[in-house]
Structures are given as C-alpha cells and as structure tokens.
Short mmCIF file of C-alpha atoms and ligand atoms in Angstrom, two decimals:
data_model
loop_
_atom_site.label_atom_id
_atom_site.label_comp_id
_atom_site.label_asym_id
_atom_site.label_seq_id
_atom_site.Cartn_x
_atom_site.Cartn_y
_atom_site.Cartn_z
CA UNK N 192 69.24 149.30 45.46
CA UNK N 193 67.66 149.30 49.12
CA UNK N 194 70.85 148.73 51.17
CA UNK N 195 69.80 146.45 54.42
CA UNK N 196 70.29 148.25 57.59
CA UNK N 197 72.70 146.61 59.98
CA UNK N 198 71.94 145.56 63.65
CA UNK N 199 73.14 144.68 66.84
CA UNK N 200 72.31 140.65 67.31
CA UNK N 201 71.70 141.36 71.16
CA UNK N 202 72.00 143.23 74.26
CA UNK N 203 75.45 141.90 75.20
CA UNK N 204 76.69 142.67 71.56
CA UNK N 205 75.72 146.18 72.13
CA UNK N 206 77.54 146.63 75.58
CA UNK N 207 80.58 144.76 73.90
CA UNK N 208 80.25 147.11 71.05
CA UNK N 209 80.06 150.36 72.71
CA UNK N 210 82.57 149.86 75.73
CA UNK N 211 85.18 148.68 72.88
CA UNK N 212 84.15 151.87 71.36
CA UNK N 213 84.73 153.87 74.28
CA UNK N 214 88.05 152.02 75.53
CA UNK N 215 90.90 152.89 74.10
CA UNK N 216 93.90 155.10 74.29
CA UNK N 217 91.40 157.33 76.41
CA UNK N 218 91.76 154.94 79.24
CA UNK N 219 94.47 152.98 78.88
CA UNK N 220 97.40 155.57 77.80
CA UNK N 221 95.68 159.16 78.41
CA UNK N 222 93.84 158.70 81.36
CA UNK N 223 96.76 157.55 83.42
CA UNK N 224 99.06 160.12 82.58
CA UNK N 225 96.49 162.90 82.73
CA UNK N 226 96.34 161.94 86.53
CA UNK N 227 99.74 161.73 87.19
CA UNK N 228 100.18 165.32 85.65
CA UNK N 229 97.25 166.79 87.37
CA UNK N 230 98.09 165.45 90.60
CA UNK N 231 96.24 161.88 91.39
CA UNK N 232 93.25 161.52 92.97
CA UNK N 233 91.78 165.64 92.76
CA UNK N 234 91.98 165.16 88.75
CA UNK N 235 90.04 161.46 89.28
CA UNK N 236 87.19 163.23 91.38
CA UNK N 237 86.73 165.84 89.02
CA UNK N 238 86.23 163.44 85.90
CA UNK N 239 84.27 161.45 87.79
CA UNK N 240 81.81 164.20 88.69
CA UNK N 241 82.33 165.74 84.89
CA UNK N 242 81.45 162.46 83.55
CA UNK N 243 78.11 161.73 85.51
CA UNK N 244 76.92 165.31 85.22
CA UNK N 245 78.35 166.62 81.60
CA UNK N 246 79.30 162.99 79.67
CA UNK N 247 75.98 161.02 80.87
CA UNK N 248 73.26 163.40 79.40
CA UNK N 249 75.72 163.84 76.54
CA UNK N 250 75.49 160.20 75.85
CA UNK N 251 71.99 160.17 76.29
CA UNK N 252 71.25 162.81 73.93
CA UNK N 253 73.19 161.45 71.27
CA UNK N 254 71.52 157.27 71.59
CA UNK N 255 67.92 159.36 71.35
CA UNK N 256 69.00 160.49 68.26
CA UNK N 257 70.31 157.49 66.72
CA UNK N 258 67.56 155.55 68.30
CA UNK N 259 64.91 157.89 66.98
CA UNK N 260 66.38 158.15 63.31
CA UNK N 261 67.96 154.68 62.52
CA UNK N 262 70.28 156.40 60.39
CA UNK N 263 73.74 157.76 60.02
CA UNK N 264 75.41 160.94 61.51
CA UNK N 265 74.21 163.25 59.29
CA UNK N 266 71.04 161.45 57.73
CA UNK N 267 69.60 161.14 61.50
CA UNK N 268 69.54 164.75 61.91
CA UNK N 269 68.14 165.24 58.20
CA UNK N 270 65.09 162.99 59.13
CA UNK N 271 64.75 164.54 62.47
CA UNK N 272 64.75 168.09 60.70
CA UNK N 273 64.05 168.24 57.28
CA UNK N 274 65.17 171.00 55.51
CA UNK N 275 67.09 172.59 57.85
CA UNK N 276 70.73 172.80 58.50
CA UNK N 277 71.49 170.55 61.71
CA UNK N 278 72.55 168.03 59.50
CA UNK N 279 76.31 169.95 59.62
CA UNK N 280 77.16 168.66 62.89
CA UNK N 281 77.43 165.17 61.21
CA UNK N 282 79.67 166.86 58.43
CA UNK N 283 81.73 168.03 61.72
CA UNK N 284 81.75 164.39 63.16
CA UNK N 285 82.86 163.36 59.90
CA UNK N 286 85.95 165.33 60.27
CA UNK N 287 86.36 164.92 63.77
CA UNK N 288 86.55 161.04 62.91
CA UNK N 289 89.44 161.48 60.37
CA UNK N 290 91.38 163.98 62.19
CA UNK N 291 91.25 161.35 65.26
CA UNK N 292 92.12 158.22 62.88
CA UNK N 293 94.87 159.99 61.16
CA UNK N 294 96.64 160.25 64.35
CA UNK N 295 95.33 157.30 66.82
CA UNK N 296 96.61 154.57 63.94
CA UNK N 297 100.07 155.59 64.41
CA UNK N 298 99.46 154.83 67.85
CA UNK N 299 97.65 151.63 66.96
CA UNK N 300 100.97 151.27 64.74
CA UNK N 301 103.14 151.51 68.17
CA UNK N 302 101.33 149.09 69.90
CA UNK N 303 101.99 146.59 67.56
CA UNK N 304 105.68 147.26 67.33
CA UNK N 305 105.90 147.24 70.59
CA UNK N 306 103.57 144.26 71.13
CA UNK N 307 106.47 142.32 68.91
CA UNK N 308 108.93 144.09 70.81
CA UNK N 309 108.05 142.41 74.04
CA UNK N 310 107.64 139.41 72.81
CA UNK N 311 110.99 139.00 71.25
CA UNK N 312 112.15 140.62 74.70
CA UNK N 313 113.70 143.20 73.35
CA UNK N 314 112.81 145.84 76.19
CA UNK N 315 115.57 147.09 78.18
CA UNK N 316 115.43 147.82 81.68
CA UNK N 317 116.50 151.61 81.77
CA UNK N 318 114.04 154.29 81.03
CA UNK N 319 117.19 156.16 78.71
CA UNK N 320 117.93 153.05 76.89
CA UNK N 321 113.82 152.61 76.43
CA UNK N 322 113.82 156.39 75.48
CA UNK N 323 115.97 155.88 72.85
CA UNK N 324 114.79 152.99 71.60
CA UNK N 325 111.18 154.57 71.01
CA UNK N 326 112.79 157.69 68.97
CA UNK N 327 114.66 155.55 67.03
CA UNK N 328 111.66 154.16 66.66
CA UNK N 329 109.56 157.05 65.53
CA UNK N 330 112.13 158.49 63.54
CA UNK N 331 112.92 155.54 61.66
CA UNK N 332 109.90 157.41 59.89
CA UNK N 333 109.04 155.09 57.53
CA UNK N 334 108.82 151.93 59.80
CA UNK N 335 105.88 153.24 61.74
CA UNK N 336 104.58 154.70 59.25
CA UNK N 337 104.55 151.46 57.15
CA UNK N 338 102.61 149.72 60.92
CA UNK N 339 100.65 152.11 61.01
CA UNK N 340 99.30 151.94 57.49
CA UNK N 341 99.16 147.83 58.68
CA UNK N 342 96.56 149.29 61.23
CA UNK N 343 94.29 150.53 59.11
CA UNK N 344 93.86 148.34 56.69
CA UNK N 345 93.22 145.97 59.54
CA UNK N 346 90.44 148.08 60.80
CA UNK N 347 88.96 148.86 57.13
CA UNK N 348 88.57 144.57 56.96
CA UNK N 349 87.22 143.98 60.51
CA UNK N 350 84.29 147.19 59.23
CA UNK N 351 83.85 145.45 55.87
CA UNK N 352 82.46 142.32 57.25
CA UNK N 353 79.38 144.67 58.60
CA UNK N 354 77.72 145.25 61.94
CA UNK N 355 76.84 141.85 63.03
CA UNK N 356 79.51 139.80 61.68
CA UNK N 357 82.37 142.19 61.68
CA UNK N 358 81.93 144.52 64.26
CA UNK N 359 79.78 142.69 67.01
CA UNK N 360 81.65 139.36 66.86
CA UNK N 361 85.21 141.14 67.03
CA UNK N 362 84.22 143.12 69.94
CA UNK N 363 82.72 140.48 71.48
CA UNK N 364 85.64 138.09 71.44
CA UNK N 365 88.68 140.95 72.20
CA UNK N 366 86.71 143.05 75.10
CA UNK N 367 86.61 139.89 77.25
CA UNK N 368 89.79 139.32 76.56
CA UNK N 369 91.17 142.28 77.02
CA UNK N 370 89.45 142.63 80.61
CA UNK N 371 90.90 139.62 81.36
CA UNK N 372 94.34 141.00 80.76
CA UNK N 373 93.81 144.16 82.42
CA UNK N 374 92.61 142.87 85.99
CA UNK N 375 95.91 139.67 85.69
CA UNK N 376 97.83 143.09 85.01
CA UNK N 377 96.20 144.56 88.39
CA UNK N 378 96.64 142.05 90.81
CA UNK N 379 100.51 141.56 89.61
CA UNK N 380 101.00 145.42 90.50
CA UNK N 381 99.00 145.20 93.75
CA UNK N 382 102.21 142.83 94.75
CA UNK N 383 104.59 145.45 94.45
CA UNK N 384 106.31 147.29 97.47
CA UNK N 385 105.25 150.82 95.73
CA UNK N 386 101.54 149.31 95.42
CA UNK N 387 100.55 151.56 98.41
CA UNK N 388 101.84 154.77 96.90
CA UNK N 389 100.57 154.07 93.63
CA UNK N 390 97.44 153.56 95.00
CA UNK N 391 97.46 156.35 97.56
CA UNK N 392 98.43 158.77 94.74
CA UNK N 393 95.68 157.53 92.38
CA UNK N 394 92.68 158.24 94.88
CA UNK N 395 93.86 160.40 97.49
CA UNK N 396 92.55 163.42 96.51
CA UNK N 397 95.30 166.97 96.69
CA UNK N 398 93.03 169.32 95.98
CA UNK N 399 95.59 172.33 95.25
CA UNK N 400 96.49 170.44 92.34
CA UNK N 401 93.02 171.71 91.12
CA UNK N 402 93.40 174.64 88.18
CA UNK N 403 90.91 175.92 85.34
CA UNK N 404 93.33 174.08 83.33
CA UNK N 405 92.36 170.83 85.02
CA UNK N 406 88.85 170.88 84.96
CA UNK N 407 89.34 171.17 80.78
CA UNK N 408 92.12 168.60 81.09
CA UNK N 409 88.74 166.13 82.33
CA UNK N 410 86.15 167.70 80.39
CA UNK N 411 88.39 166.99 77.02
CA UNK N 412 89.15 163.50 78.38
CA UNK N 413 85.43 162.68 79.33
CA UNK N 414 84.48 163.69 75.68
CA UNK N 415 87.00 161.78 74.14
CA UNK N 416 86.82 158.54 76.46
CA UNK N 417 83.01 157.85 76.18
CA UNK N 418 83.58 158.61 72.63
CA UNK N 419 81.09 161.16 72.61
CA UNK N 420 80.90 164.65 70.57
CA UNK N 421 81.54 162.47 67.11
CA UNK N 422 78.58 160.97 65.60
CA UNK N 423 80.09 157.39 66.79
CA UNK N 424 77.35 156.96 69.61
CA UNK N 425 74.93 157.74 67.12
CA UNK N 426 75.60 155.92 64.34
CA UNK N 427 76.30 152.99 67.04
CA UNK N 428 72.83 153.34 68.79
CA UNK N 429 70.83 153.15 65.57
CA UNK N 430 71.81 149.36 65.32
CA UNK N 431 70.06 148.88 69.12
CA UNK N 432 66.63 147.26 69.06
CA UNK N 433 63.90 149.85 70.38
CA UNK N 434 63.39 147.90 73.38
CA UNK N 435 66.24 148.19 75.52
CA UNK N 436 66.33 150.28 78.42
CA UNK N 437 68.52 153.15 77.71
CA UNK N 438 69.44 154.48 80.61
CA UNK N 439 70.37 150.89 81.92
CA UNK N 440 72.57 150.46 78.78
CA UNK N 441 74.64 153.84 79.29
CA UNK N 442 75.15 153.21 83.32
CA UNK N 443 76.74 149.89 82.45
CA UNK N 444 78.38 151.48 79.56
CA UNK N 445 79.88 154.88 81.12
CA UNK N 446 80.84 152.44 84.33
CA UNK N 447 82.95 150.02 82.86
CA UNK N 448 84.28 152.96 80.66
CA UNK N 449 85.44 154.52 84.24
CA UNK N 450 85.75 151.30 85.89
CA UNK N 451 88.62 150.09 83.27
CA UNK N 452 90.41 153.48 83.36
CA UNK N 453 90.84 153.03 86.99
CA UNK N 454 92.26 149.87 86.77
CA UNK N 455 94.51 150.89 84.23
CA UNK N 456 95.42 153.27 86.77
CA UNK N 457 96.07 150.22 89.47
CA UNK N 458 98.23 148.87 86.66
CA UNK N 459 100.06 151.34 86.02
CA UNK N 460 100.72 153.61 89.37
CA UNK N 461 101.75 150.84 91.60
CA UNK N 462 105.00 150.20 89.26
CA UNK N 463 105.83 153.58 88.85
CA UNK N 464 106.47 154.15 92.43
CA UNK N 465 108.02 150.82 93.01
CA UNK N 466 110.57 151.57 90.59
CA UNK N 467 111.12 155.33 92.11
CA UNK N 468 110.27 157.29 88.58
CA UNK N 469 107.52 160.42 88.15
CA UNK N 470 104.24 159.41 87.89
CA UNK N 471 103.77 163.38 85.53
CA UNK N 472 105.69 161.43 83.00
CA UNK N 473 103.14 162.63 80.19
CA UNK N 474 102.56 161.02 77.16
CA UNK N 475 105.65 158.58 76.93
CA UNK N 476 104.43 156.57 79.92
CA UNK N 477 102.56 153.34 78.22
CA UNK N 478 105.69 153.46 75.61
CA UNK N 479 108.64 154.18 77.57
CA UNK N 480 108.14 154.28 81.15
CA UNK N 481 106.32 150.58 81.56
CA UNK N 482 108.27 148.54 79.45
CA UNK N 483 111.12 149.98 81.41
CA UNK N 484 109.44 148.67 84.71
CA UNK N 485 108.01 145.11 82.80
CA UNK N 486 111.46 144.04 82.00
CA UNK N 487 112.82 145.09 85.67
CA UNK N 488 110.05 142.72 87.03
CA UNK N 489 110.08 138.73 86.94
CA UNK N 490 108.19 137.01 83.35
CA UNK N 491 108.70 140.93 82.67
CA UNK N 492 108.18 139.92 78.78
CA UNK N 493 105.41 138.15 79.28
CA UNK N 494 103.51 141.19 81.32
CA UNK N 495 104.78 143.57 78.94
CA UNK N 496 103.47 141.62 75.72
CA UNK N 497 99.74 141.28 77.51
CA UNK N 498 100.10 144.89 78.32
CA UNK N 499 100.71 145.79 74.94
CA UNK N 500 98.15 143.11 73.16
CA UNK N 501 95.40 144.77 75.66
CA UNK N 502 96.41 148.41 74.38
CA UNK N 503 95.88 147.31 71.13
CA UNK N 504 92.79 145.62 71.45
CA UNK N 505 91.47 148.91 73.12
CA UNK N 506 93.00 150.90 69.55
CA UNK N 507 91.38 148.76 66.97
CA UNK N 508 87.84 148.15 68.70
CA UNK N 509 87.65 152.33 68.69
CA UNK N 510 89.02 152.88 65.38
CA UNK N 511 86.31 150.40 64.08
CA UNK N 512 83.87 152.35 65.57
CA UNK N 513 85.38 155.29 64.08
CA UNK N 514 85.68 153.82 60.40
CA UNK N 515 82.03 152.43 61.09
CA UNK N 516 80.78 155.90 61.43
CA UNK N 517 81.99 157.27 58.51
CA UNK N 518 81.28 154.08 56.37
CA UNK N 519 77.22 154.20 57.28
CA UNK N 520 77.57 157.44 56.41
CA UNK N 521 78.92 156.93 52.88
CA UNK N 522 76.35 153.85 52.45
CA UNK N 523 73.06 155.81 53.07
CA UNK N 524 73.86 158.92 52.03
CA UNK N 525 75.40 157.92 48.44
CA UNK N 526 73.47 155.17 48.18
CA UNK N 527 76.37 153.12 47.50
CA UNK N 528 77.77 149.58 48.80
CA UNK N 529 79.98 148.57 51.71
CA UNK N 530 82.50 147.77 49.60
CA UNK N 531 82.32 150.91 47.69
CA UNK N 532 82.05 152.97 51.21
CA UNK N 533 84.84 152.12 52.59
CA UNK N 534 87.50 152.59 49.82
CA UNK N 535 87.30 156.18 50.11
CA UNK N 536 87.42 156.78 53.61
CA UNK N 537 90.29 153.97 54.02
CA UNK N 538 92.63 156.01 51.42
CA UNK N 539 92.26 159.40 53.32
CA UNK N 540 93.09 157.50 56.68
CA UNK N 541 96.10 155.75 55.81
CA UNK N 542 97.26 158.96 53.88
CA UNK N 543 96.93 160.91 57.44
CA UNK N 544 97.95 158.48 58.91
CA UNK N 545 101.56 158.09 57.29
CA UNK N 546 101.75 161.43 56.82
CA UNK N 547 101.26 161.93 60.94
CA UNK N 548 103.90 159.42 61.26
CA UNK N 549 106.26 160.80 59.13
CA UNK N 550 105.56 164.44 61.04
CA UNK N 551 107.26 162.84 64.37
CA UNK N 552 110.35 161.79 62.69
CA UNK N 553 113.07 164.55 62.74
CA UNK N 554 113.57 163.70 58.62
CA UNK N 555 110.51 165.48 57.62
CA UNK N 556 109.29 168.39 58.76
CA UNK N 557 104.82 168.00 58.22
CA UNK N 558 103.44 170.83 60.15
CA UNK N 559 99.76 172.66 60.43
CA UNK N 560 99.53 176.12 62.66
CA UNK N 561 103.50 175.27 64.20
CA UNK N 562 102.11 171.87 65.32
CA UNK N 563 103.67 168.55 64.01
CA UNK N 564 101.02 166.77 61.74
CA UNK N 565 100.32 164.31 64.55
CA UNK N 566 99.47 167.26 67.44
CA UNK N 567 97.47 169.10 65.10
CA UNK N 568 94.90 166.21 64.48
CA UNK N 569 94.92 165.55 68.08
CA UNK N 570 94.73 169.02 69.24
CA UNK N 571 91.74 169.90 66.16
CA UNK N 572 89.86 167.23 67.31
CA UNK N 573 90.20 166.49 71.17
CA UNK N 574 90.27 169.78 71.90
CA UNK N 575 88.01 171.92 69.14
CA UNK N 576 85.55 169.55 67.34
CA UNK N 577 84.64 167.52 69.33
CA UNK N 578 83.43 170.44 72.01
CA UNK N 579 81.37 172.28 69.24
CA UNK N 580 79.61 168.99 68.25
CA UNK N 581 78.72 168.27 71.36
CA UNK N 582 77.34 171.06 72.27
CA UNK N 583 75.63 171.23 68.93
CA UNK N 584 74.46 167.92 69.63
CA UNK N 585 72.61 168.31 72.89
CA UNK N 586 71.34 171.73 72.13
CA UNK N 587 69.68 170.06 69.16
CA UNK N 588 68.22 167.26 71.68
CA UNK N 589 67.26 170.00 73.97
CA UNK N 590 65.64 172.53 71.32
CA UNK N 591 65.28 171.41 68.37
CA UNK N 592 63.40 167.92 69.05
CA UNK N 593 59.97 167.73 69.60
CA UNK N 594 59.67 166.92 73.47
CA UNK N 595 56.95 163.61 72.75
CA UNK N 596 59.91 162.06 70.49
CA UNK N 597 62.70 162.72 73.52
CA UNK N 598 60.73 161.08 75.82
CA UNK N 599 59.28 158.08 73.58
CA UNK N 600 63.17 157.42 73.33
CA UNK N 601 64.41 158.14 76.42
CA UNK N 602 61.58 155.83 78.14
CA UNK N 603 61.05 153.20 75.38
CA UNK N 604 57.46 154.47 74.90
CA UNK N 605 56.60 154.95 78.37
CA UNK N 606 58.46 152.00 79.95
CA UNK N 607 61.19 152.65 81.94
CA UNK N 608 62.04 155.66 84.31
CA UNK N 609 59.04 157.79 82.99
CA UNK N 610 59.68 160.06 86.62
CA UNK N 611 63.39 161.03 85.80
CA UNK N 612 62.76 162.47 82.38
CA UNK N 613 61.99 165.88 83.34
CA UNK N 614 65.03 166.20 85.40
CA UNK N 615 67.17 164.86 82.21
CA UNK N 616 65.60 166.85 80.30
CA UNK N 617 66.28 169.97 82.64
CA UNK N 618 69.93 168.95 82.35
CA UNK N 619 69.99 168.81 78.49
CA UNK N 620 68.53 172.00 77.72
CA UNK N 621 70.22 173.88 80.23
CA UNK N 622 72.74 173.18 82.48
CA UNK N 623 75.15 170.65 80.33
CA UNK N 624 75.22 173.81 76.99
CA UNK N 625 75.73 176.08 79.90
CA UNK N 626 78.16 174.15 80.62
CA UNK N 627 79.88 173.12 77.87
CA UNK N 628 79.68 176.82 76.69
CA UNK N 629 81.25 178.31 79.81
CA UNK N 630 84.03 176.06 79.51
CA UNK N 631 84.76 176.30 75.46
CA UNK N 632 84.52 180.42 76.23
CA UNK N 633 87.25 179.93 78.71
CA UNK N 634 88.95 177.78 76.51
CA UNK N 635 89.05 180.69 73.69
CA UNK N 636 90.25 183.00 76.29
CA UNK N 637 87.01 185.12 76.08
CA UNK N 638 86.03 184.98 79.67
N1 LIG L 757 86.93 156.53 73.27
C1 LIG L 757 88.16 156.23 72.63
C2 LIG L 757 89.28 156.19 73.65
O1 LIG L 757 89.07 156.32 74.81
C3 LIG L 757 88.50 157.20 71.54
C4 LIG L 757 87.40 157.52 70.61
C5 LIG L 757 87.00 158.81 70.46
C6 LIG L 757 86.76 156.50 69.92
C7 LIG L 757 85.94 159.11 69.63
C8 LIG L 757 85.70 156.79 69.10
C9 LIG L 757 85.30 158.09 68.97
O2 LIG L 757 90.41 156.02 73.28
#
C-alpha cells in the first residue's frame, strides 16, 4: 500500500504549525524563570544573540533537509545518503521525542488541573497555601498521573486526524487564540504599580549576572524553544510546498517564537514585583507563584483560567508536533497505517508519562542516575540529546550534502536570497559545530 504523503494546505498553516510547535513550556513557563534566575535582561541579550547566530542556521539546516527529502526523520537522511549511517540521528530524535513527551504531558496534565482549578476559583491568595496545594497535588500521585495520561490521549487523537485536518486546522484555530490571550494578559500587567520593575528587570541588562553557566542555560533553552535538535522541524518542513521562501518562513517563525516569550515575560514580571515576591523563583513560578498573584488581583479567576487555557494550548500544539514526528516515522518506515502508527508510540508515552508522574510524588520512589523519573527525561533530553543531534544535524548539512542540493533548497532553485548563501553556508559548516562543540565540551567538563 502507497501511503499518501501529508501536506501543509498553505503558507499560514505552516507558520501556525511551526510557531505552535515551537511555543510551549519553552516560552511560556521556562523562559521566564530562566531570566529571573539568571538575572533579567543580561540572560535575554544572550538568547537573543544565541538564537540569531546558533538557533537560525540550526533551523535552516534542518527545513533543507526535510524540504530536500519529503520524508521522515530518519528516512530523509536515508535518501539523502544511502547506505550510510546518518540515518541514526533520526533514531536519536526518536528518543529525544519520548524522553521529552514522557515528562512535558505531566505538565500538560498540570495545566489542565489547574486550568479547572481557576475556574472553580479555587486558588488561594498566599504563595504557602498555593505551595501546598500544588504538592498535594503532585503527590496525590495518581491524580496527575491519571491527567496526564488524559493529555496524551488527547494529543494521539488531534495526530490521528493527519496533517491537514488534524494538525493544521488545530493549530490554526488555538495559536490565534492563544495570542490573543497572551497580549489581554500583557496589557492587564502593564497596569500594575510593579509594571516598571518588572519591566526594568526583564530588559535592563546586569551584565555580572553573566556565567559559563548562563550562556548554556540559553543555548539549552534556544534548542529546546525553536524545537530544534529533534527531527520535529524536519519532519514538519517536508509537508511545506517547494515554493516558499525559506528564509522568510523561519524569520517570522524564530520572531514570534522570541516575540511571545517576551511577552510572557511582560505577563509575568510586572506581577511579581507588584506583589513583592523573587522573580529567581525557578520552576514553580507558572504553578505556584501566579495563581498566587491572579487571585490577589480583581476578576483574578478569570486571568488565572486564560493564563492557564493559553499554557495549555502552548503544551498540546508541541506535543502534537512531537507525536507527529514519531508517527511519520512509523508510517514510512514500516510501511504501516496511521492508525497502526500511532498505537505504539501512544502506549510508550502514556507509560512515561505516568510513570514520571508517579516519580514526583513522595509514595513512590522512580529514579534513573539519582534523578526522579521526571528530571531524568528532562535532563537526557534538554540537556544531552538534543545537543548531539544538533550538531549531528548541521554537520551533516554542512559536510555531508552535496553543496548544489543546499543551495537549490535554501534559495528555492535560485529564487530568493541567492547572495546570502555563501555566508550561511560559512556559518553551517563552521562556526555554529564550532560552536555547539565548544559548548557541549564545556558542558562534559573536558575543557
Ligand atoms: N518548543 C517547545 C517549547 O518551547 C518544546 C519542544 C521541543 C517541542 C522539541 C517540540 C520539540 O516548549
């Protein structure tokens, strides 16, 4: 049976497609706390220099490939080169994608309980009180567990209904939506007394806040925020119609990426400092700190129940993209149908993904290398496999491809911005592996 190759209906279902991919957690939840730990607006120049020098030609190198091959994340780089062994970075992104679906559904799982939380106005306005609440929460163990499990099957029927009709239309109807939400969010913060300081700390740069450690802090968040390093842009490009101009398609793409996280940052920073808390709250600020500082403000449950819908719009339109990758993957390589694909892949995500949420609650004890279940799958695949993919990726761009097919790809056969490719191409064979390398080295405590 020849299985029909999905597609992208048009050029707005494509932006809508790839900006839900890339919005997520990444912006909305990581990205804010990231800067308030690293100390505001330093961290923010730093990402956004990473992210036009490192994430760009990243991005770029992975559409070529999908673009090129019309295929999968591993069969693209079996038609590209035949008989050799690049093929195993798809394997990796394979991984990579259930390592980061095992743990971002239980997240996914939160926002909905918290979603229903708000709107039952349930939030209470001390951050001890919301404290609690969320680790009674998690260690009710079996409660998120059973959400998060909600999640995916969610996500497996949204991917079922295929690349026009299930993933196109969704994203096209929730991204708006969720844009929408975000910027009535914004202008409600810009009203409070602490808007100033919120907004001073978010882009006034302190520069001794700058460490090694920071610059990896924004390298691992660039990776992980444009989605990149994970076979998702690739697999997601090979449903784009030749035509398009690419390097039009990734500005808009990488700028609304950026664009969003910053106002998630207006959202968020504003409050904190009108309410007097620590903007280096870390990871519990989307879950504790803000609906804390919601139900302090006036129609508190109504901000906090948009806040949460929009966090979970940005969950599920990246774990589709995630599930998507690893269902075209079981189509064309087994030869099988949608259907069929997605059972599989579906079973091993819910099982991580209860088993992750059981590994927060103090009843069980789940743990991989003295890491609960939940920071191991983060840690394996923010931090390791997504870096060695990537740079996998873009050496193979750089190296391995034969320069005629780069270009044909890069320019749409000659038509747009024939005069830049040699300096792209400069930074994909040298200086972003360099790059990349220097950093991962670092990482490993080599140099
Ligand atoms: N980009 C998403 C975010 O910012 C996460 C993601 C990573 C999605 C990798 C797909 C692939 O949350």
């Amino acid at each position: 049976m020849k299985q029909q190759r999905g597609q992208f209906g048009s050029h707005l279902g494509v932006l809508m497609a790839i900006i839900g991919s890339a919005v997520g957690f990444g912006n909305i939840w990581r990205f804010p706390y990231l800067v308030g730990e690293n100390g505001g607006g330093a961290f923010l120049l730093l990402y956004l220099g990473i992210t036009l020098v490192i994430g760009l030609p990243l991005m770029l190198s992975e559409f070529i490939i999908g673009k090129t091959a019309k295929s999968n994340c591993v069969g693209s780089f079996k038609k590209l080169k035949p008989k050799s062994k690049w093929h195993f970075i798809g394997y990796i992104s394979i991984i990579t994608g259930f390592a980061i679906l095992g743990f971002y559904s239980v997240i996914g799982g939160w926002t909905i309980f918290f979603l229903v939380d708000s709107i039952t106005g349930a939030a209470t306005t001390s951050t001890e009180l919301s404290s609690q609440n969320f680790d009674t929460f998690i260690n009710s163990a079996w409660k998120p567990a059973a959400i998060s499990l909600g999640f995916v099957l969610t996500v497996a029927a949204i991917v079922l209904r295929g690349v026009e009709k299930g993933i196109e239309k969704t994203n096209k109807i929730l991204m708006p939506f969720l844009a929408i939400i975000l910027v009535a969010l914004a202008i409600n913060s810009l009203t409070l007394d602490g808007a100033k300081q919120g907004l001073t700390f978010l882009f006034n740069p302190d520069f001794s806040a700058i460490t090694f450690n920071t610059f990896l802090d924004a390298l691992g968040q660039v990776f992980f925020t444009l989605s990149i390093g994970m076979g998702v842009i690739i697999t997601y490009s090979s449903y784009v119609k030749n035509e398009y101009n690419m390097l039009k398609t990734q500005l808009i793409i990488i700028t609304s990426d950026t664009v969003i996280a910053l106002i998630a940052g207006i959202v968020i920073f504003p409050a904190v400092f009108t309410f007097g808390l620590n903007p280096s709250e870390g990871p519990t600020l989307a879950f504790v700190v803000l609906p804390t500082l919601f139900a302090q403000m006036s129609g508190g449950a109504i901000l906090a129940s948009l806040f949460f819908l929009m966090l979970f719009i940005a969950a599920i339109t990246s774990a589709i993209s995630i599930l998507e990758m690893i269902t075209a993957f079981m189509v064309e390589q087994y030869k099988i149908s949608r259907r069929k694909a997605i059972i599989f892949p579906t079973i091993i995500i819910a099982t991580l993904a209860v088993l992750s949420a059981l590994s927060q609650s103090d009843k069980y004890t789940i743990e991989v290398m003295g890491l609960n279940f939940f920071d191991f799958l983060d840690a394996l695949s923010a931090n390791y496999l997504m870096t060695i993919a990537a740079l996998l990726t873009i050496v193979f761009v750089g190296w391995k491809m034969d320069k005629s097919t780069v270009r044909n790809a890069f320019t749409s056969n000659g038509k747009y911005y024939t005069m830049l490719f040699p300096f792209i191409r400069f930074m994909i064979r040298y200086v972003v592996p360099l790059a990349i390398a220097v950093i991962m080295l670092s990482k490993l405590n080599i140099i």
